Structure formats: structure tokens, C-alpha cells
């Protein structure tokens, strides 16, 4: 099946990431290559027919040597997924600075690493998430090697206003190095205490079966900074129940957009909370959140309350009986509510929100039929 799909490349691959890098509605696959024998990264573009094409070279992200993964993430909230290449500083003579690539929106990427502050380390586990609550995803890098430990890294990422990024290394000041060097193989991010600040769990240790490599895992409680936030706990009905693949755009009261994609994991040896988190820095609130479910259904949450988790179930407009389909049952329910609504707030058949069930609502229902 892999060969038929075009997944045929050989290499010393460490980690892959999935996401829609060209915004065509079909998910692509990014694969980091660790080898130094002429192989390089692979970026599989989804051809929308069950096959994939490697476009890493033409996209400008085939960077060879010591890639411990290849992470798709929208670091600048422009709606296009950028790339983080976690490089592994393998030998003393290696100079493998981890790299950031900005998505140009035309199928290509620009290497914006020079001058950004990106670091060189023995990258093992890594993950991305908004640690400082400013609305932009940050990078946590777990480091180490079977034969030695080293300090983990926390890089706060922000756009620099000139098409690139600033990577602010706060590893020491944040306290994540307080327990000393580790061999970190994986990181989970999530707000475990529900205070609006993303916490960090690190999975430490060397190869299994050897006592000298056994290490404690750490749970780092994020003390937060008072930035405003809200979160969504999504449940798919037409889509998969976990809503993996859902995309959402939160528009703040200041007009800023925060883009999020729900994935099962986004780095080597990790997974993260399934709750979609929107921190908005000093902005006062959120005007709306537009959710695009994997099914293609678009759902709008207006003026969501802040500082809490909101449960959102996928809703197909016109699905009045909640079975995930538009059918004769829904049509009969709509006709049963025909005319002015007695209570506008609870008039489910009023699909266009004018407090009246009429021909417009009927046309919306037929438009979603099936």
C-alpha cells in the first residue's frame, strides 16, 4: 500500500508530522531524516487521490544531516503551517543549529534561522505549544544522549515583524533546568490544573532495561502571567469523535487571529492535551472562533466566555435530531416549528438566526441534505 501511495523513500527517519502545509484541505506528511549518507528530509504533498509526492527539495526544506524530526506548526498565526527542524548536535565537529522555515503560502518555505536565536543541542524529544500565553506557539526541546545528559531548552517564539522569527531562550530563567541535565525522550503539553497556562511533562531516561539510565520524569507547573485565554473541548459527530484534524481561528477583540490545529502529537515521543487552547496575550477577549471540522462543517462560536473550557459538539446546520445527517426527520421538525419563534434563544429550526422559521431556513436545510 505504501508503494502504491508513493511513500517509497528510504532514510534514517526519526519523526514525522502531519498537517495541511499548502491549505488545499488535504493533509500532508513531513518526515525528518537523521542520516548523513546523502539522504534528506521528505515532505509528502497529498495529491488528493490516495497518493503522495515528495516536494521537499522544491519547497526548500530538504535540509540534510541530523534532523530528529520535522514539525509543522503555524508560528506566526497567518494560517500557513511553518516548519521547525530539530537538529541533533551529534559529534563535536557538527554544527547543526535547529532551523525555522516560514511558509511563503505558495508551496515553498524560506529558511529564517539566521539571526533568530535558534540553538544547537542534542535534540531528542520536542514539542510545540503556547507556553507564555501570547498566542504564538513556542518550542520545548528535550535533550540528551544514551551516554550523557544535557539541559533541556525552552524557546519562546514570536514573529520579528520582518517575515522571520525571534527565538528567546528562557531555559534558565524559566526554571526548567532547576533539576539539572536529563535524557529527555518526550514532552507532553497541557493545562493540567486548568489555570489557563500550559504545563510541561517530560519523559526522561536512556535505553530501556539498564538501571543506570533510569531517571525521574518531571511535571513543570506553569505559573502563568495573567494573559487572557479560553479553551475548546471538541467532540466530533460527523467527523471522528476526537475531532483530530479540526482547525480553528480565534479572532480577538483587537482584531488579531490565533490559529490552532488539533493533532494527536507533534514531535518525537510525545502527545499533548486534546483540548484546543487559545491564549491571546493582553487582548481583552475573543469576538468569535471559527471551527472547521474534518468533515468540512464550519461552526462559529461567538463571544465565547474567557478563562474556561467550553465543550463544543460538531453541529451540522439543519441536523435538528442530532444524528449527524440531514434527512426527512429534520425536514418534519423544521415544518413543525414553522413561523415566528416563541423563544428566539431556543428556536433550533431558525437556521439563519432571524427568529423566524421560513423558506430561508428550508433552503439552508436542503443545502446540507444527506
PDB file of C-alpha atoms in Angstrom, residues 185-324:
ATOM      1  CA  UNK A 185      12.801  11.462  25.197  1.00  0.00           C
ATOM      2  CA  UNK A 186       9.368  13.060  25.074  1.00  0.00           C
ATOM      3  CA  UNK A 187       7.256  16.031  26.153  1.00  0.00           C
ATOM      4  CA  UNK A 188       3.524  16.335  26.787  1.00  0.00           C
ATOM      5  CA  UNK A 189       1.951  19.796  26.939  1.00  0.00           C
ATOM      6  CA  UNK A 190      -1.391  20.623  28.550  1.00  0.00           C
ATOM      7  CA  UNK A 191      -3.088  22.727  31.187  1.00  0.00           C
ATOM      8  CA  UNK A 192      -3.454  20.025  33.858  1.00  0.00           C
ATOM      9  CA  UNK A 193      -4.549  22.407  36.638  1.00  0.00           C
ATOM     10  CA  UNK A 194      -6.942  24.396  34.410  1.00  0.00           C
ATOM     11  CA  UNK A 195      -5.457  27.799  35.230  1.00  0.00           C
ATOM     12  CA  UNK A 196      -5.001  28.810  31.589  1.00  0.00           C
ATOM     13  CA  UNK A 197      -1.225  28.267  31.498  1.00  0.00           C
ATOM     14  CA  UNK A 198       0.201  25.332  29.521  1.00  0.00           C
ATOM     15  CA  UNK A 199       2.186  22.975  31.767  1.00  0.00           C
ATOM     16  CA  UNK A 200       5.020  20.663  30.709  1.00  0.00           C
ATOM     17  CA  UNK A 201       5.584  16.952  31.436  1.00  0.00           C
ATOM     18  CA  UNK A 202       8.943  15.469  30.457  1.00  0.00           C
ATOM     19  CA  UNK A 203       9.686  11.775  29.956  1.00  0.00           C
ATOM     20  CA  UNK A 204      13.329  11.230  30.927  1.00  0.00           C
ATOM     21  CA  UNK A 205      15.746   8.315  30.736  1.00  0.00           C
ATOM     22  CA  UNK A 206      18.018   6.364  28.436  1.00  0.00           C
ATOM     23  CA  UNK A 207      17.712   2.994  26.705  1.00  0.00           C
ATOM     24  CA  UNK A 208      15.301   0.591  28.433  1.00  0.00           C
ATOM     25  CA  UNK A 209      16.461  -2.321  30.545  1.00  0.00           C
ATOM     26  CA  UNK A 210      19.529  -0.670  32.064  1.00  0.00           C
ATOM     27  CA  UNK A 211      19.276   0.745  35.583  1.00  0.00           C
ATOM     28  CA  UNK A 212      21.944   3.384  35.024  1.00  0.00           C
ATOM     29  CA  UNK A 213      19.634   5.067  32.513  1.00  0.00           C
ATOM     30  CA  UNK A 214      16.591   5.242  34.798  1.00  0.00           C
ATOM     31  CA  UNK A 215      15.623   8.855  35.554  1.00  0.00           C
ATOM     32  CA  UNK A 216      12.747  10.676  37.160  1.00  0.00           C
ATOM     33  CA  UNK A 217      10.122  12.241  34.954  1.00  0.00           C
ATOM     34  CA  UNK A 218       9.240  15.879  35.668  1.00  0.00           C
ATOM     35  CA  UNK A 219       5.982  17.825  35.743  1.00  0.00           C
ATOM     36  CA  UNK A 220       6.617  21.544  35.393  1.00  0.00           C
ATOM     37  CA  UNK A 221       3.752  23.717  36.629  1.00  0.00           C
ATOM     38  CA  UNK A 222       3.470  26.890  34.574  1.00  0.00           C
ATOM     39  CA  UNK A 223       2.937  29.810  36.955  1.00  0.00           C
ATOM     40  CA  UNK A 224       1.302  31.863  34.195  1.00  0.00           C
ATOM     41  CA  UNK A 225       1.394  35.587  33.617  1.00  0.00           C
ATOM     42  CA  UNK A 226      -2.234  36.704  33.701  1.00  0.00           C
ATOM     43  CA  UNK A 227      -2.735  36.652  29.933  1.00  0.00           C
ATOM     44  CA  UNK A 228      -6.300  36.061  28.769  1.00  0.00           C
ATOM     45  CA  UNK A 229      -7.385  32.708  27.371  1.00  0.00           C
ATOM     46  CA  UNK A 230     -10.170  30.293  26.567  1.00  0.00           C
ATOM     47  CA  UNK A 231     -10.157  26.626  25.519  1.00  0.00           C
ATOM     48  CA  UNK A 232     -12.343  24.307  23.462  1.00  0.00           C
ATOM     49  CA  UNK A 233     -13.009  20.631  24.130  1.00  0.00           C
ATOM     50  CA  UNK A 234     -14.249  19.333  20.776  1.00  0.00           C
ATOM     51  CA  UNK A 235     -16.409  16.283  20.087  1.00  0.00           C
ATOM     52  CA  UNK A 236     -16.974  15.198  16.531  1.00  0.00           C
ATOM     53  CA  UNK A 237     -20.294  13.764  15.321  1.00  0.00           C
ATOM     54  CA  UNK A 238     -19.913  13.606  11.553  1.00  0.00           C
ATOM     55  CA  UNK A 239     -16.115  13.788  11.966  1.00  0.00           C
ATOM     56  CA  UNK A 240     -14.060  11.447  14.144  1.00  0.00           C
ATOM     57  CA  UNK A 241     -15.166  11.734  17.764  1.00  0.00           C
ATOM     58  CA  UNK A 242     -11.797  13.104  18.932  1.00  0.00           C
ATOM     59  CA  UNK A 243     -12.002  15.823  16.259  1.00  0.00           C
ATOM     60  CA  UNK A 244      -8.390  15.169  15.202  1.00  0.00           C
ATOM     61  CA  UNK A 245      -7.740  17.360  12.197  1.00  0.00           C
ATOM     62  CA  UNK A 246     -10.047  20.199  13.241  1.00  0.00           C
ATOM     63  CA  UNK A 247      -8.770  23.707  12.515  1.00  0.00           C
ATOM     64  CA  UNK A 248      -9.905  26.822  14.357  1.00  0.00           C
ATOM     65  CA  UNK A 249      -9.335  30.562  14.106  1.00  0.00           C
ATOM     66  CA  UNK A 250      -9.986  32.796  17.101  1.00  0.00           C
ATOM     67  CA  UNK A 251     -10.413  36.485  16.306  1.00  0.00           C
ATOM     68  CA  UNK A 252      -9.724  38.706  19.302  1.00  0.00           C
ATOM     69  CA  UNK A 253     -11.409  41.992  20.205  1.00  0.00           C
ATOM     70  CA  UNK A 254      -8.241  43.685  18.970  1.00  0.00           C
ATOM     71  CA  UNK A 255      -8.662  42.045  15.542  1.00  0.00           C
ATOM     72  CA  UNK A 256      -5.785  39.587  15.933  1.00  0.00           C
ATOM     73  CA  UNK A 257      -6.137  35.985  14.748  1.00  0.00           C
ATOM     74  CA  UNK A 258      -4.907  32.917  16.660  1.00  0.00           C
ATOM     75  CA  UNK A 259      -4.786  29.719  14.573  1.00  0.00           C
ATOM     76  CA  UNK A 260      -4.882  26.226  16.042  1.00  0.00           C
ATOM     77  CA  UNK A 261      -4.965  22.675  14.629  1.00  0.00           C
ATOM     78  CA  UNK A 262      -5.960  19.668  16.750  1.00  0.00           C
ATOM     79  CA  UNK A 263      -3.471  16.810  16.427  1.00  0.00           C
ATOM     80  CA  UNK A 264      -2.659  13.687  18.415  1.00  0.00           C
ATOM     81  CA  UNK A 265       1.043  14.560  18.652  1.00  0.00           C
ATOM     82  CA  UNK A 266       3.554  16.959  17.164  1.00  0.00           C
ATOM     83  CA  UNK A 267       7.070  15.837  17.933  1.00  0.00           C
ATOM     84  CA  UNK A 268       9.351  12.943  18.772  1.00  0.00           C
ATOM     85  CA  UNK A 269       7.989  10.661  21.516  1.00  0.00           C
ATOM     86  CA  UNK A 270       5.116  12.885  22.597  1.00  0.00           C
ATOM     87  CA  UNK A 271       1.430  13.578  22.684  1.00  0.00           C
ATOM     88  CA  UNK A 272      -0.439  16.543  24.105  1.00  0.00           C
ATOM     89  CA  UNK A 273      -3.758  17.527  25.606  1.00  0.00           C
ATOM     90  CA  UNK A 274      -6.726  17.127  23.229  1.00  0.00           C
ATOM     91  CA  UNK A 275      -8.089  20.471  24.437  1.00  0.00           C
ATOM     92  CA  UNK A 276      -7.650  23.301  21.918  1.00  0.00           C
ATOM     93  CA  UNK A 277      -6.135  26.249  23.796  1.00  0.00           C
ATOM     94  CA  UNK A 278      -6.359  29.912  22.772  1.00  0.00           C
ATOM     95  CA  UNK A 279      -4.241  32.338  24.762  1.00  0.00           C
ATOM     96  CA  UNK A 280      -4.463  35.919  23.484  1.00  0.00           C
ATOM     97  CA  UNK A 281      -1.826  37.826  25.411  1.00  0.00           C
ATOM     98  CA  UNK A 282      -3.051  41.217  26.610  1.00  0.00           C
ATOM     99  CA  UNK A 283      -6.063  41.300  24.252  1.00  0.00           C
ATOM    100  CA  UNK A 284      -9.246  41.640  26.300  1.00  0.00           C
ATOM    101  CA  UNK A 285     -11.438  38.990  24.733  1.00  0.00           C
ATOM    102  CA  UNK A 286     -12.422  36.922  21.693  1.00  0.00           C
ATOM    103  CA  UNK A 287     -15.084  38.038  19.220  1.00  0.00           C
ATOM    104  CA  UNK A 288     -15.542  34.616  17.656  1.00  0.00           C
ATOM    105  CA  UNK A 289     -13.911  31.252  16.993  1.00  0.00           C
ATOM    106  CA  UNK A 290     -14.473  29.657  13.592  1.00  0.00           C
ATOM    107  CA  UNK A 291     -14.071  25.871  13.685  1.00  0.00           C
ATOM    108  CA  UNK A 292     -13.563  23.864  10.503  1.00  0.00           C
ATOM    109  CA  UNK A 293     -14.203  20.233  11.386  1.00  0.00           C
ATOM    110  CA  UNK A 294     -12.523  17.368   9.486  1.00  0.00           C
ATOM    111  CA  UNK A 295     -15.890  16.723   7.800  1.00  0.00           C
ATOM    112  CA  UNK A 296     -15.761  20.208   6.285  1.00  0.00           C
ATOM    113  CA  UNK A 297     -18.546  21.543   8.517  1.00  0.00           C
ATOM    114  CA  UNK A 298     -17.843  25.112   9.616  1.00  0.00           C
ATOM    115  CA  UNK A 299     -19.137  26.172  13.017  1.00  0.00           C
ATOM    116  CA  UNK A 300     -18.953  29.635  14.616  1.00  0.00           C
ATOM    117  CA  UNK A 301     -18.706  30.269  18.358  1.00  0.00           C
ATOM    118  CA  UNK A 302     -19.498  33.924  19.063  1.00  0.00           C
ATOM    119  CA  UNK A 303     -18.163  35.861  22.047  1.00  0.00           C
ATOM    120  CA  UNK A 304     -17.010  32.783  23.980  1.00  0.00           C
ATOM    121  CA  UNK A 305     -16.547  33.259  27.729  1.00  0.00           C
ATOM    122  CA  UNK A 306     -12.956  33.636  28.863  1.00  0.00           C
ATOM    123  CA  UNK A 307     -10.873  31.690  31.380  1.00  0.00           C
ATOM    124  CA  UNK A 308     -12.720  28.406  30.990  1.00  0.00           C
ATOM    125  CA  UNK A 309     -13.037  25.263  28.887  1.00  0.00           C
ATOM    126  CA  UNK A 310     -16.017  25.264  26.519  1.00  0.00           C
ATOM    127  CA  UNK A 311     -17.480  21.958  25.334  1.00  0.00           C
ATOM    128  CA  UNK A 312     -18.323  22.092  21.621  1.00  0.00           C
ATOM    129  CA  UNK A 313     -20.094  19.301  19.744  1.00  0.00           C
ATOM    130  CA  UNK A 314     -19.924  19.260  15.966  1.00  0.00           C
ATOM    131  CA  UNK A 315     -23.174  20.622  14.607  1.00  0.00           C
ATOM    132  CA  UNK A 316     -24.383  20.239  11.053  1.00  0.00           C
ATOM    133  CA  UNK A 317     -26.700  23.167  10.357  1.00  0.00           C
ATOM    134  CA  UNK A 318     -30.164  21.713   9.911  1.00  0.00           C
ATOM    135  CA  UNK A 319     -29.455  18.475  11.808  1.00  0.00           C
ATOM    136  CA  UNK A 320     -32.341  19.040  14.193  1.00  0.00           C
ATOM    137  CA  UNK A 321     -32.411  15.490  15.591  1.00  0.00           C
ATOM    138  CA  UNK A 322     -28.639  15.389  16.159  1.00  0.00           C
ATOM    139  CA  UNK A 323     -27.904  12.172  14.232  1.00  0.00           C
ATOM    140  CA  UNK A 324     -25.203  13.731  12.039  1.00  0.00           C
TER     141      UNK A 324
END
